[in-house]
């Protein structure tokens, strides 16, 4: 599948994810995790949003990772995509921004477009697996024998 097509799936899986955390922040965290070693312990220390209107939204995450708890920074840049102001964008200004980032950097090193597309794909697959596991648990299927 074309890596850019994964970007189109972002809104669908983001809608299924935990609604207690702002979606851009949650997705940036998930993208950041795709760039770290699988066994890396991560401690999120700070985050902030910088909404610049038509110039886009930047989500900055600060965290510590690795055995030495190295201080690191991740930034996700989201494009402004609202055609006009609606009740939704007036009530939630962050809703005017795309659900998948157009650029990302880790420790001030930008990801290539291909690396970002792979990160989006990996984050969406992780979200999908988590959604299926949550649904299976809710339906009581975790203890069921495998289907034949």
PDB file of C-alpha atoms in Angstrom:
ATOM      1  CA  UNK A   1       0.000   0.000   0.000  1.00  0.00           C
ATOM      2  CA  UNK A   2       1.232   3.497  -0.843  1.00  0.00           C
ATOM      3  CA  UNK A   3       2.655   5.056   2.386  1.00  0.00           C
ATOM      4  CA  UNK A   4       0.779   8.299   1.772  1.00  0.00           C
ATOM      5  CA  UNK A   5      -2.535   6.396   1.949  1.00  0.00           C
ATOM      6  CA  UNK A   6      -1.807   5.692   5.619  1.00  0.00           C
ATOM      7  CA  UNK A   7      -2.211   9.417   6.235  1.00  0.00           C
ATOM      8  CA  UNK A   8      -5.820   9.153   5.066  1.00  0.00           C
ATOM      9  CA  UNK A   9      -6.536   6.546   7.759  1.00  0.00           C
ATOM     10  CA  UNK A  10      -5.336   8.796  10.598  1.00  0.00           C
ATOM     11  CA  UNK A  11      -8.708  10.468  11.268  1.00  0.00           C
ATOM     12  CA  UNK A  12     -10.525   7.126  11.378  1.00  0.00           C
ATOM     13  CA  UNK A  13      -8.296   5.482  13.952  1.00  0.00           C
ATOM     14  CA  UNK A  14      -7.758   8.680  15.903  1.00  0.00           C
ATOM     15  CA  UNK A  15     -11.527   8.847  16.409  1.00  0.00           C
ATOM     16  CA  UNK A  16     -11.433   5.375  17.991  1.00  0.00           C
ATOM     17  CA  UNK A  17      -8.640   6.233  20.394  1.00  0.00           C
ATOM     18  CA  UNK A  18      -8.804   7.452  23.970  1.00  0.00           C
ATOM     19  CA  UNK A  19     -10.840  10.680  23.969  1.00  0.00           C
ATOM     20  CA  UNK A  20      -9.383  12.030  27.218  1.00  0.00           C
ATOM     21  CA  UNK A  21      -6.213  13.327  25.568  1.00  0.00           C
ATOM     22  CA  UNK A  22      -6.059  15.928  22.789  1.00  0.00           C
ATOM     23  CA  UNK A  23      -5.756  14.021  19.468  1.00  0.00           C
ATOM     24  CA  UNK A  24      -2.758  15.920  18.041  1.00  0.00           C
ATOM     25  CA  UNK A  25      -0.827  15.404  21.265  1.00  0.00           C
ATOM     26  CA  UNK A  26      -1.780  11.710  21.472  1.00  0.00           C
ATOM     27  CA  UNK A  27      -0.816  11.041  17.850  1.00  0.00           C
ATOM     28  CA  UNK A  28       2.489  12.910  18.202  1.00  0.00           C
ATOM     29  CA  UNK A  29       3.296  10.727  21.226  1.00  0.00           C
ATOM     30  CA  UNK A  30       2.492   7.605  19.240  1.00  0.00           C
ATOM     31  CA  UNK A  31       4.632   8.782  16.320  1.00  0.00           C
ATOM     32  CA  UNK A  32       7.490   9.530  18.699  1.00  0.00           C
ATOM     33  CA  UNK A  33       7.283   6.030  20.150  1.00  0.00           C
ATOM     34  CA  UNK A  34       7.639   4.558  16.632  1.00  0.00           C
ATOM     35  CA  UNK A  35      11.027   6.296  16.366  1.00  0.00           C
ATOM     36  CA  UNK A  36      12.458   4.918  19.610  1.00  0.00           C
ATOM     37  CA  UNK A  37      13.947   1.521  20.336  1.00  0.00           C
ATOM     38  CA  UNK A  38      11.170  -0.927  21.309  1.00  0.00           C
ATOM     39  CA  UNK A  39      12.609  -1.548  24.766  1.00  0.00           C
ATOM     40  CA  UNK A  40      13.088   2.168  25.521  1.00  0.00           C
ATOM     41  CA  UNK A  41      11.368   3.324  28.659  1.00  0.00           C
ATOM     42  CA  UNK A  42       9.847   6.749  28.062  1.00  0.00           C
ATOM     43  CA  UNK A  43       8.882   9.299  30.705  1.00  0.00           C
ATOM     44  CA  UNK A  44       6.887  12.208  29.285  1.00  0.00           C
ATOM     45  CA  UNK A  45       7.982  15.366  31.094  1.00  0.00           C
ATOM     46  CA  UNK A  46       6.212  18.242  29.292  1.00  0.00           C
ATOM     47  CA  UNK A  47       4.213  19.165  26.221  1.00  0.00           C
ATOM     48  CA  UNK A  48       2.713  22.235  24.635  1.00  0.00           C
ATOM     49  CA  UNK A  49       0.778  23.314  21.565  1.00  0.00           C
ATOM     50  CA  UNK A  50       1.685  26.304  19.458  1.00  0.00           C
ATOM     51  CA  UNK A  51      -1.231  27.173  17.177  1.00  0.00           C
ATOM     52  CA  UNK A  52      -0.193  29.710  14.536  1.00  0.00           C
ATOM     53  CA  UNK A  53      -3.455  30.016  12.628  1.00  0.00           C
ATOM     54  CA  UNK A  54      -2.988  29.426   8.903  1.00  0.00           C
ATOM     55  CA  UNK A  55       0.710  28.708   9.492  1.00  0.00           C
ATOM     56  CA  UNK A  56      -0.155  25.475  11.290  1.00  0.00           C
ATOM     57  CA  UNK A  57       0.055  23.845  14.687  1.00  0.00           C
ATOM     58  CA  UNK A  58       3.216  22.559  16.355  1.00  0.00           C
ATOM     59  CA  UNK A  59       3.027  20.046  19.184  1.00  0.00           C
ATOM     60  CA  UNK A  60       6.244  19.866  21.199  1.00  0.00           C
ATOM     61  CA  UNK A  61       6.902  16.923  23.494  1.00  0.00           C
ATOM     62  CA  UNK A  62       9.689  16.709  26.023  1.00  0.00           C
ATOM     63  CA  UNK A  63      10.589  13.326  27.421  1.00  0.00           C
ATOM     64  CA  UNK A  64      13.328  11.200  28.886  1.00  0.00           C
ATOM     65  CA  UNK A  65      14.341   7.868  27.411  1.00  0.00           C
ATOM     66  CA  UNK A  66      16.991   5.211  27.622  1.00  0.00           C
ATOM     67  CA  UNK A  67      18.842   3.828  30.604  1.00  0.00           C
ATOM     68  CA  UNK A  68      20.490   7.212  31.264  1.00  0.00           C
ATOM     69  CA  UNK A  69      17.093   8.983  31.049  1.00  0.00           C
ATOM     70  CA  UNK A  70      18.395  11.261  28.333  1.00  0.00           C
ATOM     71  CA  UNK A  71      16.335  14.444  27.858  1.00  0.00           C
ATOM     72  CA  UNK A  72      14.818  14.551  24.359  1.00  0.00           C
ATOM     73  CA  UNK A  73      12.384  16.613  22.290  1.00  0.00           C
ATOM     74  CA  UNK A  74       9.914  15.693  19.565  1.00  0.00           C
ATOM     75  CA  UNK A  75       7.930  18.113  17.398  1.00  0.00           C
ATOM     76  CA  UNK A  76       4.983  17.375  15.123  1.00  0.00           C
ATOM     77  CA  UNK A  77       3.782  20.006  12.653  1.00  0.00           C
ATOM     78  CA  UNK A  78       0.150  19.907  11.548  1.00  0.00           C
ATOM     79  CA  UNK A  79      -1.252  21.897   8.605  1.00  0.00           C
ATOM     80  CA  UNK A  80      -4.252  24.206   8.936  1.00  0.00           C
ATOM     81  CA  UNK A  81      -7.046  22.567   6.954  1.00  0.00           C
ATOM     82  CA  UNK A  82     -10.313  24.334   7.797  1.00  0.00           C
ATOM     83  CA  UNK A  83     -11.872  26.041   4.765  1.00  0.00           C
ATOM     84  CA  UNK A  84     -13.842  28.428   6.972  1.00  0.00           C
ATOM     85  CA  UNK A  85     -14.862  28.920  10.587  1.00  0.00           C
ATOM     86  CA  UNK A  86     -17.540  26.540  11.765  1.00  0.00           C
ATOM     87  CA  UNK A  87     -19.143  26.027  15.144  1.00  0.00           C
ATOM     88  CA  UNK A  88     -16.719  23.141  15.709  1.00  0.00           C
ATOM     89  CA  UNK A  89     -13.577  25.163  14.974  1.00  0.00           C
ATOM     90  CA  UNK A  90     -14.863  28.078  17.039  1.00  0.00           C
ATOM     91  CA  UNK A  91     -15.585  25.772  19.985  1.00  0.00           C
ATOM     92  CA  UNK A  92     -12.358  23.763  19.512  1.00  0.00           C
ATOM     93  CA  UNK A  93      -9.754  25.772  17.564  1.00  0.00           C
ATOM     94  CA  UNK A  94      -7.427  22.767  17.318  1.00  0.00           C
ATOM     95  CA  UNK A  95     -10.059  20.969  15.216  1.00  0.00           C
ATOM     96  CA  UNK A  96      -9.048  23.242  12.319  1.00  0.00           C
ATOM     97  CA  UNK A  97      -5.745  21.383  11.963  1.00  0.00           C
ATOM     98  CA  UNK A  98      -5.038  18.148  10.083  1.00  0.00           C
ATOM     99  CA  UNK A  99      -5.160  14.931  12.092  1.00  0.00           C
ATOM    100  CA  UNK A 100      -1.808  13.670  10.759  1.00  0.00           C
ATOM    101  CA  UNK A 101       1.350  15.789  10.787  1.00  0.00           C
ATOM    102  CA  UNK A 102       2.996  17.069   7.621  1.00  0.00           C
ATOM    103  CA  UNK A 103       6.434  17.140   9.294  1.00  0.00           C
ATOM    104  CA  UNK A 104       8.096  15.763  12.397  1.00  0.00           C
ATOM    105  CA  UNK A 105      11.461  16.131  14.087  1.00  0.00           C
ATOM    106  CA  UNK A 106      13.149  14.192  16.846  1.00  0.00           C
ATOM    107  CA  UNK A 107      15.869  16.026  18.756  1.00  0.00           C
ATOM    108  CA  UNK A 108      15.756  18.738  16.063  1.00  0.00           C
ATOM    109  CA  UNK A 109      16.495  16.201  13.299  1.00  0.00           C
ATOM    110  CA  UNK A 110      13.666  16.235  10.725  1.00  0.00           C
ATOM    111  CA  UNK A 111      12.218  12.957   9.514  1.00  0.00           C
ATOM    112  CA  UNK A 112      12.118  12.425   5.762  1.00  0.00           C
ATOM    113  CA  UNK A 113       8.701  12.182   4.117  1.00  0.00           C
ATOM    114  CA  UNK A 114       9.192   8.429   3.760  1.00  0.00           C
ATOM    115  CA  UNK A 115      10.191   8.041   7.420  1.00  0.00           C
ATOM    116  CA  UNK A 116       7.170  10.111   8.492  1.00  0.00           C
ATOM    117  CA  UNK A 117       4.863   7.988   6.312  1.00  0.00           C
ATOM    118  CA  UNK A 118       6.302   4.818   7.909  1.00  0.00           C
ATOM    119  CA  UNK A 119       5.885   6.339  11.388  1.00  0.00           C
ATOM    120  CA  UNK A 120       2.242   7.217  10.624  1.00  0.00           C
ATOM    121  CA  UNK A 121       1.657   3.688   9.297  1.00  0.00           C
ATOM    122  CA  UNK A 122       3.250   2.104  12.372  1.00  0.00           C
ATOM    123  CA  UNK A 123       1.308   4.359  14.767  1.00  0.00           C
ATOM    124  CA  UNK A 124      -1.981   3.605  12.980  1.00  0.00           C
ATOM    125  CA  UNK A 125      -1.286  -0.134  13.058  1.00  0.00           C
ATOM    126  CA  UNK A 126      -0.572   0.102  16.798  1.00  0.00           C
ATOM    127  CA  UNK A 127      -3.825   2.040  17.291  1.00  0.00           C
ATOM    128  CA  UNK A 128      -5.712  -0.563  15.271  1.00  0.00           C
ATOM    129  CA  UNK A 129      -4.252  -3.442  17.272  1.00  0.00           C
ATOM    130  CA  UNK A 130      -5.117  -1.656  20.518  1.00  0.00           C
ATOM    131  CA  UNK A 131      -8.683  -0.984  19.313  1.00  0.00           C
ATOM    132  CA  UNK A 132      -9.168  -4.643  18.347  1.00  0.00           C
ATOM    133  CA  UNK A 133      -7.736  -5.835  21.671  1.00  0.00           C
ATOM    134  CA  UNK A 134     -10.010  -3.414  23.539  1.00  0.00           C
ATOM    135  CA  UNK A 135     -13.056  -4.602  21.546  1.00  0.00           C
ATOM    136  CA  UNK A 136     -12.150  -8.258  22.136  1.00  0.00           C
ATOM    137  CA  UNK A 137     -11.793  -7.595  25.841  1.00  0.00           C
ATOM    138  CA  UNK A 138     -15.129  -5.751  25.931  1.00  0.00           C
ATOM    139  CA  UNK A 139     -16.852  -8.610  24.131  1.00  0.00           C
ATOM    140  CA  UNK A 140     -15.247 -11.209  26.376  1.00  0.00           C
ATOM    141  CA  UNK A 141     -13.444 -12.861  23.451  1.00  0.00           C
ATOM    142  CA  UNK A 142     -10.008 -12.942  25.053  1.00  0.00           C
ATOM    143  CA  UNK A 143     -10.741 -16.295  26.691  1.00  0.00           C
ATOM    144  CA  UNK A 144     -12.434 -17.776  23.645  1.00  0.00           C
ATOM    145  CA  UNK A 145     -10.665 -20.556  21.727  1.00  0.00           C
ATOM    146  CA  UNK A 146      -9.189 -19.471  18.364  1.00  0.00           C
ATOM    147  CA  UNK A 147     -11.577 -19.567  15.412  1.00  0.00           C
ATOM    148  CA  UNK A 148     -11.096 -22.464  12.978  1.00  0.00           C
TER     149      UNK A 148
END
